[in-house]
Short mmCIF file of C-alpha atoms and ligand atoms in Angstrom, two decimals:
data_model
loop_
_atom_site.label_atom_id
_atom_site.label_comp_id
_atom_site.label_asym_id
_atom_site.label_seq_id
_atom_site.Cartn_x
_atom_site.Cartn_y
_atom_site.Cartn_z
CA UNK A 1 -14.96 2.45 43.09
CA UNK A 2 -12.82 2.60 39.87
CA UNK A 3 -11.86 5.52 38.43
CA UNK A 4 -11.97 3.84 34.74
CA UNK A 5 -14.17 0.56 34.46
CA UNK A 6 -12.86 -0.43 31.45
CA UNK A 7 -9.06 -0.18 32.13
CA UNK A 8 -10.11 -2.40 34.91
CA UNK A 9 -11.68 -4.71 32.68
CA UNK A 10 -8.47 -5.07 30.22
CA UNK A 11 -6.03 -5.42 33.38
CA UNK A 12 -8.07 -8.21 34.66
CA UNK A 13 -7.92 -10.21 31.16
CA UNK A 14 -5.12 -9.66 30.55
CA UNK A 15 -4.14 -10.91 33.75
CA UNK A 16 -6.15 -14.04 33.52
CA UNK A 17 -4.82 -14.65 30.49
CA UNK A 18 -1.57 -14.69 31.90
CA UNK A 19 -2.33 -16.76 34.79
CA UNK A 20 -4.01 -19.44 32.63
CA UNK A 21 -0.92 -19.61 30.72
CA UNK A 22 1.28 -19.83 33.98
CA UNK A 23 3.07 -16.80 32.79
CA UNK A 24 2.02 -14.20 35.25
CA UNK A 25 5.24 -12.77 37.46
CA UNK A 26 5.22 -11.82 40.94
CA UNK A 27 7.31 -10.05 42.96
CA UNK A 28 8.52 -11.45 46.11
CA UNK A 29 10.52 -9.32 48.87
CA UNK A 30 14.08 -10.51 48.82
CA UNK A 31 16.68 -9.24 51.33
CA UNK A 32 20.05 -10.04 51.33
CA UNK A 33 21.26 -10.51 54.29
CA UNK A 34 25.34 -11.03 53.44
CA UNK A 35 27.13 -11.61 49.78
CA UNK A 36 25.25 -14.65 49.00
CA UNK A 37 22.33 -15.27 51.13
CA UNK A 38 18.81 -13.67 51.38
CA UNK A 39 15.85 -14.00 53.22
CA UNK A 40 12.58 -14.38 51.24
CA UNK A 41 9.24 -15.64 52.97
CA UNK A 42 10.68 -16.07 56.11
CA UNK A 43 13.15 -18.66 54.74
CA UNK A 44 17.22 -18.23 54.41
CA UNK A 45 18.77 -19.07 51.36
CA UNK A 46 21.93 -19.15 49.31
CA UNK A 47 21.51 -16.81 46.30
CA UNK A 48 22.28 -18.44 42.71
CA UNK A 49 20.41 -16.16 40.96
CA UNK A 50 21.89 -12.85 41.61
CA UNK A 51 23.99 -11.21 38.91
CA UNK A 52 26.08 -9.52 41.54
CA UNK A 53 28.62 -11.99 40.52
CA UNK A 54 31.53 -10.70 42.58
CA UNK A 55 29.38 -9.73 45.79
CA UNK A 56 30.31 -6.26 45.26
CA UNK A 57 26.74 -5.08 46.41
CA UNK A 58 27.87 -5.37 49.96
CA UNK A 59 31.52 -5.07 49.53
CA UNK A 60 32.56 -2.01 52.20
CA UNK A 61 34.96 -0.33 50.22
CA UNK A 62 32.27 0.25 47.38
CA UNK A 63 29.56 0.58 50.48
CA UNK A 64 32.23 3.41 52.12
CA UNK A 65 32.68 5.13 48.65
CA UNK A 66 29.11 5.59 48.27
CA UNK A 67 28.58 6.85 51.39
CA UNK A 68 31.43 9.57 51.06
CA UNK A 69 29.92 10.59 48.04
CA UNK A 70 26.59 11.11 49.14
CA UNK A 71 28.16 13.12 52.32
CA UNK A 72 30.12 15.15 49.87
CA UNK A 73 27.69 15.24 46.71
CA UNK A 74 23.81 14.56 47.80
CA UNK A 75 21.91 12.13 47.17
CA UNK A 76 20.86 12.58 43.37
CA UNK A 77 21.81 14.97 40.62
CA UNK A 78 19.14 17.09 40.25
CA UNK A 79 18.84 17.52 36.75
CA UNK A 80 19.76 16.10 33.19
CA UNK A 81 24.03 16.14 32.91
CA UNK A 82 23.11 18.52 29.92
CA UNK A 83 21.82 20.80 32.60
CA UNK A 84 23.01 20.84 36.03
CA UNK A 85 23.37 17.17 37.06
CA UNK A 86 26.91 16.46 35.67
CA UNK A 87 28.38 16.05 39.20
CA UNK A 88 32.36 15.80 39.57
CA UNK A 89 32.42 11.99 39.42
CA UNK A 90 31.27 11.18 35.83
CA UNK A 91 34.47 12.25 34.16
CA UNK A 92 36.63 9.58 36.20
CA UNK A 93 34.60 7.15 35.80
CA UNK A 94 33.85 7.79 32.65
CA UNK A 95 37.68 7.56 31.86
CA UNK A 96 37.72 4.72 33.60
CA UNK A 97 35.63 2.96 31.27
CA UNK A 98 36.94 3.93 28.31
CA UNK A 99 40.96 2.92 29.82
CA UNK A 100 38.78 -0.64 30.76
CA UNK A 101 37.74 -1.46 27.57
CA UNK A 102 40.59 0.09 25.41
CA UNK A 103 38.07 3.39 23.70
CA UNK A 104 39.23 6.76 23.20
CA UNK A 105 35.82 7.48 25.42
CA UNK A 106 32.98 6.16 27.85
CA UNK A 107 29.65 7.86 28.51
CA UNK A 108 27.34 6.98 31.45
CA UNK A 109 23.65 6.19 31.59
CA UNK A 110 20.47 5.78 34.04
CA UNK A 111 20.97 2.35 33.48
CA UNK A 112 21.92 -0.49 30.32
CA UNK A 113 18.17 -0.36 29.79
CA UNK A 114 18.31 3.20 28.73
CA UNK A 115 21.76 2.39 27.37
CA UNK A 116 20.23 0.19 24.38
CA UNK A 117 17.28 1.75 23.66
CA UNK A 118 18.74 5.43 23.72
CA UNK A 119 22.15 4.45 21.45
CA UNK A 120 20.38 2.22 18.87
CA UNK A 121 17.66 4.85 17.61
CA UNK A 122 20.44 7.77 17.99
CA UNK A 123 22.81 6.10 15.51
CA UNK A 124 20.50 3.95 13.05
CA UNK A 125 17.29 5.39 11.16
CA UNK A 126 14.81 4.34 8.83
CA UNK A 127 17.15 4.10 5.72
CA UNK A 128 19.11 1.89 8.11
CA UNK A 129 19.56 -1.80 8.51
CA UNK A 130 19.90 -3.95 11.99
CA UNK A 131 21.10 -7.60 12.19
CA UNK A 132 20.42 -8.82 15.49
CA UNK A 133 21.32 -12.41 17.35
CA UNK A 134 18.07 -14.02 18.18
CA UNK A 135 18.49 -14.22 21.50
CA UNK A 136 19.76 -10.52 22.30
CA UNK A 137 18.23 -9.25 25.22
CA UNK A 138 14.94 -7.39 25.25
CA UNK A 139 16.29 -4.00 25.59
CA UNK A 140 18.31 -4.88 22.55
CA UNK A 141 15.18 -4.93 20.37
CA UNK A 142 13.40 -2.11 22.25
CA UNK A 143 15.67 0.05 20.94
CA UNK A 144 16.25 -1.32 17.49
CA UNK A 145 12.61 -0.99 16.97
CA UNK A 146 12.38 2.70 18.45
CA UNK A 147 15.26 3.11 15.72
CA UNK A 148 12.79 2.78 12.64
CA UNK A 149 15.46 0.79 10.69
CA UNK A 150 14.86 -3.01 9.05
CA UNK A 151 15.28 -5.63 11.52
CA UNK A 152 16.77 -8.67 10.35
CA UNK A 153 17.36 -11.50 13.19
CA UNK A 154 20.06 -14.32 12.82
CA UNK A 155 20.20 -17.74 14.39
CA UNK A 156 21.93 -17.77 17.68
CA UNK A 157 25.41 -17.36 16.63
CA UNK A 158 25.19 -18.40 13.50
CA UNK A 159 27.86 -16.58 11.21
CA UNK A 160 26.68 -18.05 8.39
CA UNK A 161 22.90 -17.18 8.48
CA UNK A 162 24.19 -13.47 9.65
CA UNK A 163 26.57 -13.86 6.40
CA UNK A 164 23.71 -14.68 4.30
CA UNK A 165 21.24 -11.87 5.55
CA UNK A 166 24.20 -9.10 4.76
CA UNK A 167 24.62 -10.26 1.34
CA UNK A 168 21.01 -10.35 1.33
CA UNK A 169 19.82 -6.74 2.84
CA UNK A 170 23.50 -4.91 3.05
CA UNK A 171 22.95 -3.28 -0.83
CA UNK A 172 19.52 -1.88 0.22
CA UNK A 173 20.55 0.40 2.97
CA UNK A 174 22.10 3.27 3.99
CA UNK A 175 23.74 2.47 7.53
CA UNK A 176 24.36 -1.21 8.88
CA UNK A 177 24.11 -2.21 12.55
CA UNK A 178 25.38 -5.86 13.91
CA UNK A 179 24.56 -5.73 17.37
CA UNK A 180 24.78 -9.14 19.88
CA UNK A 181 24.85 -9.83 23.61
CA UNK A 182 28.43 -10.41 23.93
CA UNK A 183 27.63 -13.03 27.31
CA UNK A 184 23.97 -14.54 26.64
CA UNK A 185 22.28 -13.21 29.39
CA UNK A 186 20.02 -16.58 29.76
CA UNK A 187 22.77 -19.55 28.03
CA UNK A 188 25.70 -17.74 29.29
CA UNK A 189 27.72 -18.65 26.47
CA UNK A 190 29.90 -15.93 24.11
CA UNK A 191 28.82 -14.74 20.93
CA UNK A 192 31.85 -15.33 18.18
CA UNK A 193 33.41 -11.72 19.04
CA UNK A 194 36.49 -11.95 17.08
CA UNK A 195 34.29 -13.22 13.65
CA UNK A 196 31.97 -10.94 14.37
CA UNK A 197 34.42 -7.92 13.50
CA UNK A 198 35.71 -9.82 10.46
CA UNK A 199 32.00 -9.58 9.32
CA UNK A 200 31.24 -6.50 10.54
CA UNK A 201 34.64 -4.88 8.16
CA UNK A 202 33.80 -7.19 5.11
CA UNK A 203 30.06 -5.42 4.56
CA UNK A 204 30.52 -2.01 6.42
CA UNK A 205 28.63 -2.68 9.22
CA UNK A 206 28.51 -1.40 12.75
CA UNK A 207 28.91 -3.80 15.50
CA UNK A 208 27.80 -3.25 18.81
CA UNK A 209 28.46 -6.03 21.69
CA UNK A 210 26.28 -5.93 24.81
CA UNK A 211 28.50 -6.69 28.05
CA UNK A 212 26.12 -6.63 30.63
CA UNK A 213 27.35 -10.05 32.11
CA UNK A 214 30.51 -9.75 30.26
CA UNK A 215 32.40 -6.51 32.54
CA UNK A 216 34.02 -7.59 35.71
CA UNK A 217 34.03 -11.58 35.35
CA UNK A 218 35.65 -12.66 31.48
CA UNK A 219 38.09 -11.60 29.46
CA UNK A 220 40.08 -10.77 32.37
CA UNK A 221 37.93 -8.34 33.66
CA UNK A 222 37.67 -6.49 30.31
CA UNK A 223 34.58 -7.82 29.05
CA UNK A 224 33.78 -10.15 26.18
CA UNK A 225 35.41 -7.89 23.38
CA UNK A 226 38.66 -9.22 24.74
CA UNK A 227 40.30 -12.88 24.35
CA UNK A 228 43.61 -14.02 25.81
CA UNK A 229 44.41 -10.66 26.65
CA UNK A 230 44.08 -9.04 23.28
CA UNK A 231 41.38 -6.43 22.32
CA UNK A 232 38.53 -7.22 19.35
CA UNK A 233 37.40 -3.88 17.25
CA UNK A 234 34.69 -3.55 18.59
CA UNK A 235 33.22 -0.36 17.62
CA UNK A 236 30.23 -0.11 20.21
CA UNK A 237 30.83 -1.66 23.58
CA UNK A 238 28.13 -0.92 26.09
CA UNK A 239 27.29 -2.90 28.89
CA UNK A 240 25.61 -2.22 32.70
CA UNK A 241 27.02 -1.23 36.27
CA UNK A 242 24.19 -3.06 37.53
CA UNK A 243 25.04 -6.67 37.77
CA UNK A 244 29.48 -7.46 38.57
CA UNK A 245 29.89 -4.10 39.52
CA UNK A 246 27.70 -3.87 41.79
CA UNK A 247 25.25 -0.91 41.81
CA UNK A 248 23.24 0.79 39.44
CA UNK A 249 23.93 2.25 35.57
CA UNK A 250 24.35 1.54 32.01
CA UNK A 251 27.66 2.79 29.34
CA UNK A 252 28.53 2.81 26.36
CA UNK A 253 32.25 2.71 25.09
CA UNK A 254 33.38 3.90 21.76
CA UNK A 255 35.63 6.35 19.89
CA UNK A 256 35.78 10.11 20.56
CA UNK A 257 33.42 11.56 18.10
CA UNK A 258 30.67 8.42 18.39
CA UNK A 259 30.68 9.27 22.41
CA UNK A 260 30.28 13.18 21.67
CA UNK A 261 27.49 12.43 19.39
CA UNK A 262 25.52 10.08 21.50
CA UNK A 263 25.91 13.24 24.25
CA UNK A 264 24.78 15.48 21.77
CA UNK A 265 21.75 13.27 20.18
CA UNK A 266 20.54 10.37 22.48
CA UNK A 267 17.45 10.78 24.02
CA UNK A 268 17.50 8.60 26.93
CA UNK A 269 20.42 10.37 27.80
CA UNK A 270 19.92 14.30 27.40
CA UNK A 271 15.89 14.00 28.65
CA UNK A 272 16.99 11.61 31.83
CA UNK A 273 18.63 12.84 35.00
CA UNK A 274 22.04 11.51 35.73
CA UNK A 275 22.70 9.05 37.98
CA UNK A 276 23.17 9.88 41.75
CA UNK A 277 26.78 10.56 42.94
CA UNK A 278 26.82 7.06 45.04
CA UNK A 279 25.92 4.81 42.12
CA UNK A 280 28.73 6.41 39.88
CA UNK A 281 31.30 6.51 43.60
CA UNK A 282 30.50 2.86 44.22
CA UNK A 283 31.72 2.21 40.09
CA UNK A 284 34.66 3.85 40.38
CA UNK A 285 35.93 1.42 43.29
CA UNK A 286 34.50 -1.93 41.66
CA UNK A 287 36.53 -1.28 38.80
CA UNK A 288 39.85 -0.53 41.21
CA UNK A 289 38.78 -3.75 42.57
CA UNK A 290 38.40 -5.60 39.44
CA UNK A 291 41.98 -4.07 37.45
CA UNK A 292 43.61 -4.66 40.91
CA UNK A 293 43.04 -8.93 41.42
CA UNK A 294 42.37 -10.52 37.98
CA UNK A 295 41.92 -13.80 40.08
CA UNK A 296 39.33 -12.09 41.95
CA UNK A 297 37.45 -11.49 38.82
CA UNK A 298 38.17 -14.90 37.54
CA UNK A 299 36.43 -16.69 40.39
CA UNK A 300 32.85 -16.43 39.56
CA UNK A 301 33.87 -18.65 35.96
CA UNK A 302 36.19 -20.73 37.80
CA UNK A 303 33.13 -22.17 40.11
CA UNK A 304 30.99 -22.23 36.93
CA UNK A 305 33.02 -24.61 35.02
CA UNK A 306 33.84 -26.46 38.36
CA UNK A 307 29.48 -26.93 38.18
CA UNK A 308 29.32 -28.11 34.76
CA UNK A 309 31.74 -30.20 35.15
CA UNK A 310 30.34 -32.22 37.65
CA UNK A 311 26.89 -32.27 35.58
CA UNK A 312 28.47 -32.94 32.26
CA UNK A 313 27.38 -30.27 31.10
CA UNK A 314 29.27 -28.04 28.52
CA UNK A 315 32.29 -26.18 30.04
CA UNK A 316 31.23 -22.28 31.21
CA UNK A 317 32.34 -19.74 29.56
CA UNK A 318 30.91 -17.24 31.97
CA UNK A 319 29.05 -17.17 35.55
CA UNK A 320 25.90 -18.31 33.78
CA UNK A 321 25.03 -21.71 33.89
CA UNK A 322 21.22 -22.84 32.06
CA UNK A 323 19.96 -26.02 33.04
CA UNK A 324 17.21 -26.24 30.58
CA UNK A 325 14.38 -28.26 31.40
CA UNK A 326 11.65 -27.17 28.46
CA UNK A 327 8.76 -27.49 30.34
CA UNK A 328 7.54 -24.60 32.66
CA UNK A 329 5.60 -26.53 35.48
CA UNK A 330 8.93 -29.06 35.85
CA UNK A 331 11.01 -25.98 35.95
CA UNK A 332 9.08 -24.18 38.77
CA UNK A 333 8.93 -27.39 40.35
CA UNK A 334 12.58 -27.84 40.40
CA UNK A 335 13.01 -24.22 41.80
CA UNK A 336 10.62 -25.09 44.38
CA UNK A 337 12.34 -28.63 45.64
CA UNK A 338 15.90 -26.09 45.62
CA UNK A 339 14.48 -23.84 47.66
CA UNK A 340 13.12 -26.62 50.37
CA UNK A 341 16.95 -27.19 50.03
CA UNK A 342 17.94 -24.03 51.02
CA UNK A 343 19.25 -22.29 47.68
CA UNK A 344 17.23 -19.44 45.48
CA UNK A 345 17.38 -20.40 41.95
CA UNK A 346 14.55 -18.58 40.20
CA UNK A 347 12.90 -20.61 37.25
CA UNK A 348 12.89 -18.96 34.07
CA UNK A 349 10.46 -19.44 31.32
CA UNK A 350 9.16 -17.79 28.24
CA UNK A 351 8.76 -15.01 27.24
CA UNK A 352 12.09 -14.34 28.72
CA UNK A 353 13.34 -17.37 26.75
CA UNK A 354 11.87 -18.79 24.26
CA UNK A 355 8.84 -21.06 24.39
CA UNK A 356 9.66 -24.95 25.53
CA UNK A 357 13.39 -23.93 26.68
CA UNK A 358 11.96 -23.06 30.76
CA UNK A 359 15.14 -23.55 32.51
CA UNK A 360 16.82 -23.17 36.27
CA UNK A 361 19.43 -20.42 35.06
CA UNK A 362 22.35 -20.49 37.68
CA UNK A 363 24.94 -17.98 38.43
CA UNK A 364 28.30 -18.06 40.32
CA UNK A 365 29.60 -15.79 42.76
CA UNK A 366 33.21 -14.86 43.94
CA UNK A 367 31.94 -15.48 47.34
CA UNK A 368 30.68 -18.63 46.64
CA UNK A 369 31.99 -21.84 48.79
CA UNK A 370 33.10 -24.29 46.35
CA UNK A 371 31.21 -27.20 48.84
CA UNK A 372 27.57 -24.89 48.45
CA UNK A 373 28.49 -25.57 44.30
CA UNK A 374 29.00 -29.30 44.76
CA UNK A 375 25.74 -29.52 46.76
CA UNK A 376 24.24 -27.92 44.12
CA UNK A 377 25.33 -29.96 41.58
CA UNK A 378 24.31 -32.71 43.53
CA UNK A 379 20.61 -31.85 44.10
CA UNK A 380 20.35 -30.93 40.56
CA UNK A 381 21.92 -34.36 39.43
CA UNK A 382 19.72 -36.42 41.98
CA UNK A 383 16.53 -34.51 42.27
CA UNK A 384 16.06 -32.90 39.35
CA UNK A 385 17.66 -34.61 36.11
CA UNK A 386 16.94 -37.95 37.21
CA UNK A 387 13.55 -37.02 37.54
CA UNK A 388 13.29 -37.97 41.29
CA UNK A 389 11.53 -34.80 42.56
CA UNK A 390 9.90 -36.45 45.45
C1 PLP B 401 20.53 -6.71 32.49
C2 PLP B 401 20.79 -6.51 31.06
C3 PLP B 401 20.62 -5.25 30.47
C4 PLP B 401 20.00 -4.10 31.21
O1 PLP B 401 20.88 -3.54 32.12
P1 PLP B 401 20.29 -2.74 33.39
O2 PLP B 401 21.42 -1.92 33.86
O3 PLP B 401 19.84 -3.78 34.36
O4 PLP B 401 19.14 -1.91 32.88
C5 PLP B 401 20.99 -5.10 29.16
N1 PLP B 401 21.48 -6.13 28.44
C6 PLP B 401 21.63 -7.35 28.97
C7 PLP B 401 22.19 -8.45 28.13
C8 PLP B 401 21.28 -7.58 30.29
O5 PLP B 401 21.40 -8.80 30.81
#
């Protein structure tokens, strides 16, 4: 018996609308069983899909770090870090950060989610103005939207359109925002960092990079705010300990008094509950990991480009890799025939990028074997792009 017929009713359109539009997601039990493979349905396979892109998830010094914390600190933090849950571990890491990414200060969240949509609304308001990169991710928009300020999108990293909508919309507000992935978290390819801040001084405007797939594997380690070893003034840097460092969290980087007012004034930060010792333990050794091998960090790119390469396709710039198919039924069907082959590459399609771009998006590991990428490549080359998927 249901307890409300008609929320029934509207979950069960809503879900057949989905499934007649092949757009309805399902979760599948995934366990990894070492760095790179898993075991879903019964079946092994070799993991290009993960964003753990240095296999830090099951490295044992972060696994050993987390576990001392957890003997030493508990399990979780009990309460808000305004209230009692600011547990020993947050300032080092936090200083960590900040010494990462070349800030005066770092603060941590639950997670990059809450990172983006807590920061935006905290700093911008309805007087405000956003200019946002079409293809930032979701979280990105959440929060500009929570935010109450005009949202103006630009062409994917197109300087010129974003020039043309601050000359247009800069006048008419009080605060501006510029705010980008710095990796694309579904092309894998940079936004113009460097030009960016240029822009961002010329009309006054804030810019805020998203790292999430940018910490750990470019710009030496550093992130995408840094090129050939040299920092970019970037005045918001936030980013995600979920995905090259291994575990769990979100951060944002910035100067002294921007970091004390996002304690002071972000929701999803004062009305959250900090994150448990082990999460911030286990970030604390991925980044000794990370400053402490460079070539380590480098590796995940290095088998990228070492991919397109062989697919003639344009040279990585990160461990990100789309091979964009457009159509949705071709693209599951291509994730299907790789994982008869014995690799996971999940299909993506639209919403999460837009419509008639479905792709196979594939990442690169440290702890890939260079022969698993030129397999890869192989199938792709064979089976898929020549159309063969018989
Ligand atoms: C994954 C991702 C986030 C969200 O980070 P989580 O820590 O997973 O919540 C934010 N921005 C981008 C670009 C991402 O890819």
């Amino acid at each position: 018996m249901s307890d409300s017929p008609s929320l029934d009713a509207f979950a069960d359109s809503k879900l057949a609308e989905m499934d007649r539009a092949h757009l309805r997601r399902r979760l599948v039990i995934t366990d990894p069983l070492g760095a790179t493979e898993v075991e879903r349905e019964g079946k092994r396979l070799l993991n290009f899909s993960s964003n753990d892109y240095l296999g830090l998830n099951r490295h044992p010094v972060l696994e050993r770090a987390a576990m001392d914390a957890i003997e030493q600190f508990g399990v979780g933090s009990g309460a808000s870090r305004l209230v009692t849950g600011n547990h020993p571990l947050f300032r080092e890491l936090e200083t960590r950060l900040a010494t990462l990414k070349g800030t005066e200060d770092a603060v941590v969240f639950g997670s990059g989610f809450l990172t983006n949509s807590g920061v935006i609304p905290a700093l911008m308001g309805a007087s405000d103005a956003i200019f946002l990169d079409e293809l930032s991710h979701a979280c990105i928009y959440y929060g500009s939207r929570l935010s109450d300020a005009a949202t103006h999108v630009f062409r994917h990293n197109d300087l010129e359109h974003l020039k043309e909508l601050l000359e247009a919309h800069r006048g008419a507000c009080t605060h501006a925002m510029i705010v980008t992935d710095g990796v694309f978290s579904m092309d894998g390819d940079l936004a113009p960092v460097g030009a960016l801040v240029d822009l961002a001084q010329q009309f006054d405007a804030w810019l805020m990079t998203d790292d999430a797939h940018g910490i750990g594997v470019v710009g030496g380690g550093h992130g995408s705010s840094f090129e050939n070893g040299k920092r970019h003034g970037v005045a918001l840097q936030m980013g995600t300990l979920s995905k090259a460092i291994g575990g769990y969290g979100g951060y944002l980087c910035a100067s002294q008094t921007v970091i004390d007012l996002i304690r002071t004034r972000c929701r999803t930060f004062i009305y959250s509950t900090g994150l448990p010792p082990a999460s911030v333990a286990a970030a604390i050794a991925a980044l000794d990991l990370i400053e402490n091998d460079p070539e380590f960090a480098a590796r995940p790119v290095t088998l990228a480009k070492r991919f397109t390469r062989a697919l003639n396709l344009p040279n990585a710039e990160s461990p990100i890799v789309p091979v964009i198919l457009g159509d949705t039924d071709a693209t599951l069907t291509a994730g299907k025939l790789l994982e008869d082959e014995g690799f996971l590459v999940v299909p993506i399609r639209p919403p999460t990028v837009p419509d008639g771009t479905a792709r196979l998006r594939i990442t690169f590991s440290a702890n890939h074997e260079e022969r698993d990428v030129d397999r890869l490549a192989e199938l792709i080359r064979e089976r898929v792009l020549n159309g063969d998927q018989s």
